[in-house]
Coordinates of N, CA and C in Angstrom, one line a residue:
X1 N 0.8 -1.2 0.0 CA 0.0 0.0 0.0 C 0.9 1.2 0.0
X2 N 0.5 2.2 -0.8 CA 1.3 3.5 -0.9 C 0.5 4.6 -0.2
X3 N 1.3 5.6 0.1 CA 0.8 6.9 0.7 C -0.2 6.6 1.9
X4 N 0.3 5.9 2.9 CA -0.5 5.7 4.1 C -0.5 7.1 4.8
X5 N -1.7 7.5 5.2 CA -1.8 8.8 5.9 C -1.1 8.8 7.3
X6 N -0.7 10.0 7.8 CA -0.2 10.1 9.1 C -1.2 9.6 10.1
X7 N -2.5 9.9 9.9 CA -3.5 9.5 10.8 C -3.6 8.0 11.0
X8 N -3.4 7.3 9.8 CA -3.5 5.8 9.9 C -2.2 5.2 10.6
X9 N -1.1 5.9 10.3 CA 0.2 5.4 11.0 C 0.0 5.6 12.5
X10 N -0.5 6.8 12.9 CA -0.7 7.1 14.3 C -1.7 6.2 14.9
X11 N -2.8 5.9 14.2 CA -3.8 5.0 14.7 C -3.2 3.6 15.0
X12 N -2.4 3.1 14.1 CA -1.8 1.8 14.3 C -0.9 1.8 15.5
X13 N -0.1 2.9 15.8 CA 0.7 3.1 16.9 C -0.2 3.1 18.2
X14 N -1.3 3.7 18.2 CA -2.2 3.8 19.3 C -2.7 2.4 19.6
X15 N -3.1 1.6 18.6 CA -3.6 0.3 18.8 C -2.5 -0.6 19.5
X16 N -1.3 -0.5 19.0 CA -0.2 -1.2 19.7 C 0.1 -0.8 21.1
X17 N 0.0 0.5 21.3 CA 0.3 1.1 22.7 C -0.8 0.5 23.6
X18 N -2.1 0.5 23.2 CA -3.2 0.0 24.0 C -3.0 -1.5 24.2
X19 N -2.6 -2.2 23.2 CA -2.5 -3.7 23.3 C -1.4 -4.1 24.3
X20 N -0.2 -3.4 24.2 CA 0.9 -3.8 25.1 C 0.9 -3.0 26.4
X21 N 0.1 -1.9 26.5 CA 0.1 -1.1 27.7 C 1.4 -0.4 28.0
X22 N 2.1 -0.2 26.9 CA 3.4 0.5 27.0 C 3.8 1.0 25.6
X23 N 4.9 1.7 25.5 CA 5.4 2.1 24.2 C 5.8 0.9 23.4
X24 N 5.2 0.8 22.1 CA 5.5 -0.4 21.3 C 7.0 -0.4 20.8
X25 N 7.5 -1.6 20.6 CA 8.8 -1.8 20.1 C 8.8 -2.0 18.5
X26 N 9.8 -1.6 17.9 CA 9.8 -1.7 16.4 C 9.5 -3.1 15.9
X27 N 10.1 -4.1 16.5 CA 9.8 -5.5 16.1 C 8.4 -5.9 16.2
X28 N 7.6 -5.3 17.1 CA 6.2 -5.6 17.3 C 5.3 -5.2 16.1
X29 N 5.9 -4.3 15.2 CA 5.1 -4.0 14.0 C 4.9 -5.2 13.1
X30 N 5.7 -6.2 13.2 CA 5.6 -7.4 12.4 C 4.5 -8.4 12.9
X31 N 3.9 -8.1 14.0 CA 2.9 -9.0 14.6 C 1.6 -8.3 14.8
X32 N 0.6 -9.2 14.9 CA -0.8 -8.6 15.3 C -0.7 -8.0 16.6
X33 N -1.5 -7.0 16.9 CA -2.5 -6.4 16.1 C -2.1 -5.3 15.1
X34 N -0.8 -5.2 14.9 CA -0.3 -4.1 13.9 C -0.7 -4.5 12.5
X35 N -1.2 -3.5 11.8 CA -1.6 -3.7 10.4 C -0.6 -3.0 9.5
X36 N 0.4 -2.4 10.0 CA 1.4 -1.7 9.2 C 2.8 -2.1 9.6
X37 N 3.6 -2.4 8.7 CA 5.0 -2.8 9.0 C 5.8 -1.6 9.3
X38 N 7.1 -1.8 9.6 CA 8.0 -0.7 9.9 C 8.4 0.1 8.7
X39 N 8.3 -0.4 7.5 CA 8.7 0.3 6.3 C 8.1 1.7 6.1
X40 N 6.8 1.8 6.2 CA 6.1 3.1 6.0 C 6.6 4.1 7.1
X41 N 6.8 3.6 8.3 CA 7.3 4.5 9.4 C 8.7 5.0 9.0
X42 N 9.6 4.1 8.6 CA 10.9 4.6 8.2 C 10.9 5.5 7.1
X43 N 10.1 5.3 6.0 CA 10.0 6.1 4.9 C 9.4 7.5 5.3
X44 N 8.4 7.5 6.1 CA 7.8 8.8 6.4 C 8.6 9.6 7.4
X45 N 9.1 9.0 8.5 CA 9.8 9.7 9.6 C 11.3 9.5 9.6
X46 N 11.8 8.6 8.9 CA 13.3 8.4 8.8 C 13.8 7.3 9.8
X47 N 13.1 7.1 10.9 CA 13.5 6.1 11.9 C 12.3 5.8 12.8
X48 N 12.4 4.7 13.5 CA 11.4 4.3 14.4 C 11.3 5.3 15.6
X49 N 12.4 5.8 16.1 CA 12.4 6.8 17.2 C 11.7 8.1 16.7
X50 N 12.0 8.5 15.5 CA 11.4 9.7 15.0 C 9.9 9.5 14.8
X51 N 9.5 8.3 14.5 CA 8.0 8.0 14.3 C 7.3 8.1 15.7
X52 N 7.9 7.5 16.7 CA 7.4 7.6 18.0 C 7.3 9.0 18.6
X53 N 8.4 9.8 18.3 CA 8.4 11.2 18.7 C 7.3 12.0 18.0
X54 N 7.1 11.7 16.7 CA 6.1 12.5 16.0 C 4.7 12.1 16.5
X55 N 4.5 10.8 16.8 CA 3.2 10.4 17.4 C 2.9 11.0 18.7
X56 N 3.9 11.1 19.6 CA 3.7 11.7 20.9 C 3.4 13.2 20.8
X57 N 4.2 13.8 19.9 CA 3.9 15.2 19.6 C 2.5 15.5 19.1
X58 N 2.1 14.6 18.1 CA 0.8 14.8 17.6 C -0.3 14.6 18.6
X59 N -0.1 13.5 19.5 CA -1.1 13.2 20.5 C -1.2 14.3 21.6
X60 N -0.1 15.0 21.8 CA 0.0 16.0 22.9 C -0.3 17.4 22.4
X61 N -0.2 17.7 21.1 CA -0.4 19.1 20.7 C -1.9 19.5 20.8
X62 N -2.2 20.7 20.9 CA -3.5 21.2 21.0 C -4.2 21.0 22.3
X63 N -5.3 21.5 22.5 CA -6.1 21.4 23.7 C -7.0 20.2 23.6
X64 N -7.3 19.6 24.8 CA -8.2 18.5 24.9 C -9.6 19.2 24.9
X65 N -10.6 18.6 24.2 CA -11.9 19.1 24.2 C -12.5 19.0 25.6
X66 N -13.1 20.1 26.2 CA -13.5 20.0 27.6 C -14.9 20.6 27.8
X67 N -15.9 20.5 26.8 CA -17.2 21.0 27.1 C -17.9 20.1 28.3
X68 N -19.0 20.6 28.8 CA -19.7 20.0 29.9 C -20.1 18.5 29.5
X69 N -20.1 17.7 30.5 CA -20.5 16.3 30.4 C -22.0 16.1 30.2
X70 N -22.8 16.8 31.0 CA -24.2 16.6 31.1 C -24.8 17.0 29.7
X71 N -25.8 16.2 29.2 CA -26.4 16.5 28.0 C -27.2 17.8 28.0
X72 N -27.2 18.5 27.0 CA -28.0 19.8 26.9 C -29.4 19.5 26.4
X73 N -30.3 19.6 27.3 CA -31.7 19.2 27.0 C -32.4 20.3 26.2
X74 N -31.9 21.5 26.2 CA -32.5 22.6 25.4 C -32.2 22.5 23.9
X75 N -31.1 21.9 23.6 CA -30.7 21.8 22.2 C -30.5 20.3 21.8
X76 N -31.2 19.7 20.9 CA -31.1 18.3 20.6 C -29.9 18.0 19.7
X77 N -29.4 19.0 19.0 CA -28.2 18.8 18.1 C -27.0 18.4 18.9
X78 N -26.3 17.5 18.4 CA -25.0 17.1 19.1 C -23.9 18.0 18.8
X79 N -23.0 18.2 19.8 CA -21.9 19.1 19.6 C -20.7 18.3 19.1
X80 N -20.7 17.0 19.3 CA -19.5 16.1 18.9 C -20.0 14.9 18.2
X81 N -19.1 14.3 17.4 CA -19.4 13.0 16.8 C -19.4 11.9 17.8
X82 N -19.8 10.7 17.4 CA -19.9 9.6 18.4 C -18.5 9.0 18.7
X83 N -17.6 8.9 17.7 CA -16.3 8.3 17.8 C -15.3 9.3 18.3
X84 N -14.6 9.1 19.4 CA -13.5 10.1 19.8 C -12.4 10.1 18.8
X85 N -11.8 11.2 18.6 CA -10.6 11.3 17.8 C -9.4 10.6 18.4
X86 N -8.4 10.3 17.5 CA -7.2 9.6 18.0 C -6.6 10.4 19.1
X87 N -6.5 11.7 19.0 CA -5.9 12.5 20.0 C -6.7 12.5 21.3
X88 N -8.0 12.5 21.2 CA -8.8 12.5 22.4 C -8.7 11.1 23.1
X89 N -8.7 10.0 22.3 CA -8.6 8.7 22.9 C -7.2 8.6 23.6
X90 N -6.2 9.1 23.0 CA -4.9 9.1 23.6 C -4.8 9.8 25.0
X91 N -5.5 11.0 25.0 CA -5.5 11.7 26.3 C -6.3 10.9 27.4
X92 N -7.4 10.3 27.0 CA -8.2 9.5 28.0 C -7.3 8.4 28.5
X93 N -6.7 7.6 27.6 CA -5.9 6.5 28.0 C -4.7 6.9 28.9
X94 N -4.1 8.1 28.6 CA -3.0 8.6 29.4 C -3.6 8.9 30.8
X95 N -4.7 9.6 30.9 CA -5.3 10.0 32.1 C -5.6 8.8 33.0
X96 N -6.1 7.7 32.4 CA -6.4 6.5 33.1 C -5.3 5.5 33.2
X97 N -4.1 6.0 32.9 CA -2.9 5.2 33.1 C -2.9 3.8 32.3
X98 N -3.6 3.8 31.2 CA -3.7 2.6 30.3 C -4.2 1.4 31.1
X99 N -5.2 1.6 32.0 CA -5.8 0.5 32.7 C -7.3 0.8 32.8
X100 N -8.0 -0.3 33.1 CA -9.4 -0.3 33.2 C -9.8 0.5 34.5
X101 N -10.8 1.4 34.3 CA -11.2 2.2 35.5 C -12.1 1.3 36.4
X102 N -12.7 0.3 35.8 CA -13.6 -0.6 36.6 C -12.9 -1.6 37.4
X103 N -12.0 -2.4 36.7 CA -11.4 -3.5 37.4 C -9.9 -3.3 37.6
X104 N -9.3 -2.3 37.0 CA -7.9 -2.0 37.2 C -6.9 -2.8 36.3
X105 N -7.4 -3.7 35.5 CA -6.5 -4.5 34.6 C -5.9 -3.7 33.6
X106 N -4.7 -4.1 33.1 CA -3.9 -3.4 32.1 C -3.2 -4.4 31.2
X107 N -3.0 -4.0 30.0 CA -2.2 -4.9 29.1 C -0.8 -5.1 29.5
X108 N -0.3 -4.1 30.3 CA 1.1 -4.2 30.8 C 1.2 -5.3 31.9
X109 N 0.1 -5.6 32.5 CA 0.1 -6.6 33.6 C -0.4 -7.9 33.2
X110 N -1.3 -8.0 32.2 CA -2.0 -9.2 31.9 C -2.1 -9.3 30.3
X111 N -1.6 -10.3 29.7 CA -1.6 -10.5 28.3 C -3.0 -10.7 27.8
X112 N -3.3 -10.1 26.7 CA -4.6 -10.3 26.0 C -5.7 -9.3 26.4
X113 N -5.4 -8.4 27.3 CA -6.3 -7.4 27.7 C -6.5 -6.3 26.6
X114 N -7.7 -6.1 26.2 CA -8.0 -5.1 25.2 C -8.7 -3.9 25.9
X115 N -8.2 -2.7 25.7 CA -8.8 -1.5 26.3 C -9.7 -0.8 25.3
X116 N -10.8 -0.3 25.8 CA -11.7 0.5 25.0 C -11.9 1.9 25.7
X117 N -12.1 2.9 24.9 CA -12.5 4.2 25.4 C -14.0 4.3 25.3
X118 N -14.7 4.5 26.5 CA -16.1 4.3 26.6 C -16.8 5.6 27.1
X119 N -18.0 5.8 26.7 CA -18.8 7.0 27.2 C -19.3 6.7 28.6
X120 N -19.2 7.6 29.5 CA -19.7 7.4 30.8 C -21.2 7.6 30.8
X121 N -21.7 8.8 30.2 CA -23.1 8.9 29.9 C -23.2 8.4 28.5
X122 N -24.0 7.3 28.3 CA -24.0 6.7 26.9 C -24.4 7.6 25.8
X123 N -23.8 7.4 24.7 CA -24.2 8.2 23.5 C -25.7 8.1 23.2
X124 N -26.2 6.9 23.4 CA -27.6 6.7 23.1 C -28.5 7.5 24.1
X125 N -28.0 8.0 25.2 CA -28.8 8.7 26.1 C -28.4 10.2 26.2
X126 N -27.7 10.7 25.1 CA -27.4 12.1 25.0 C -26.0 12.5 25.4
X127 N -25.2 11.5 25.8 CA -23.8 11.8 26.3 C -23.0 12.3 25.1
X128 N -22.1 13.3 25.3 CA -21.2 13.8 24.3 C -19.9 13.1 24.3
X129 N -19.2 13.2 23.2 CA -17.8 12.6 23.1 C -16.8 13.7 23.5
X130 N -16.7 13.9 24.8 CA -15.8 14.9 25.4 C -14.9 14.2 26.5
X131 N -13.8 14.8 26.8 CA -12.8 14.2 27.7 C -13.4 13.8 29.0
X132 N -14.2 14.6 29.6 CA -14.8 14.3 30.9 C -15.8 13.2 30.9
X133 N -16.4 12.9 29.7 CA -17.4 11.9 29.5 C -16.9 10.6 29.0
X134 N -15.6 10.5 28.9 CA -14.9 9.2 28.4 C -14.1 8.6 29.5
X135 N -14.0 7.3 29.5 CA -13.2 6.5 30.4 C -12.6 5.3 29.7
X136 N -11.6 4.8 30.3 CA -10.9 3.6 29.8 C -11.5 2.4 30.5
X137 N -12.0 1.4 29.7 CA -12.5 0.1 30.3 C -11.9 -1.0 29.5
X138 N -11.7 -2.1 30.1 CA -11.3 -3.3 29.4 C -12.5 -3.8 28.6
X139 N -12.2 -4.7 27.6 CA -13.3 -5.2 26.8 C -14.4 -5.9 27.6
X140 N -14.0 -6.7 28.6 CA -14.9 -7.4 29.5 C -15.8 -6.5 30.2
X141 N -15.3 -5.5 30.8 CA -16.1 -4.5 31.6 C -17.0 -3.7 30.7
X142 N -16.4 -3.3 29.5 CA -17.2 -2.4 28.6 C -18.4 -3.2 28.0
X143 N -18.1 -4.4 27.5 CA -19.1 -5.1 26.8 C -20.2 -5.6 27.8
X144 N -19.8 -5.7 29.0 CA -20.8 -6.2 30.0 C -21.7 -5.2 30.6
X145 N -21.4 -3.9 30.3 CA -22.2 -2.8 31.0 C -23.4 -2.3 30.2
X146 N -23.4 -2.5 28.9 CA -24.5 -2.1 28.0 C -24.5 -0.6 28.0
X147 N -25.7 0.0 27.9 CA -25.8 1.5 27.9 C -26.5 2.0 29.1
X148 N -26.2 1.5 30.3 CA -26.8 1.9 31.5 C -25.9 2.9 32.2

């Protein structure tokens, strides 16, 4: 594949970071869940270290969205989309120390743990996709809670 966007490269890095619960290593690009090998990173950024630095800079630049968590009952139009941006997900994961807020499990401590960024007030009940209304949950806790 040619011309992979920076967003897709960063998304792949975020998936790896969530999977391992730590900064991914270059050799881990050759294994699942990575969908992109190290070649595109080297071509785009010159080295693996430069790619990681660019990712962290991208994730940390700009302000985190911080509107109110409570749904606005006077206006039915949503202010945000349902899916959080890569940058917003990164900030939520960092805030929660890459571990589940419900049970405390982390990919760094237990293999096979998958982390999700979840709405506290469910999207289906008017919750917005903002920093304060998002939390990190493992797949078991997230899939077991429904929209309550």
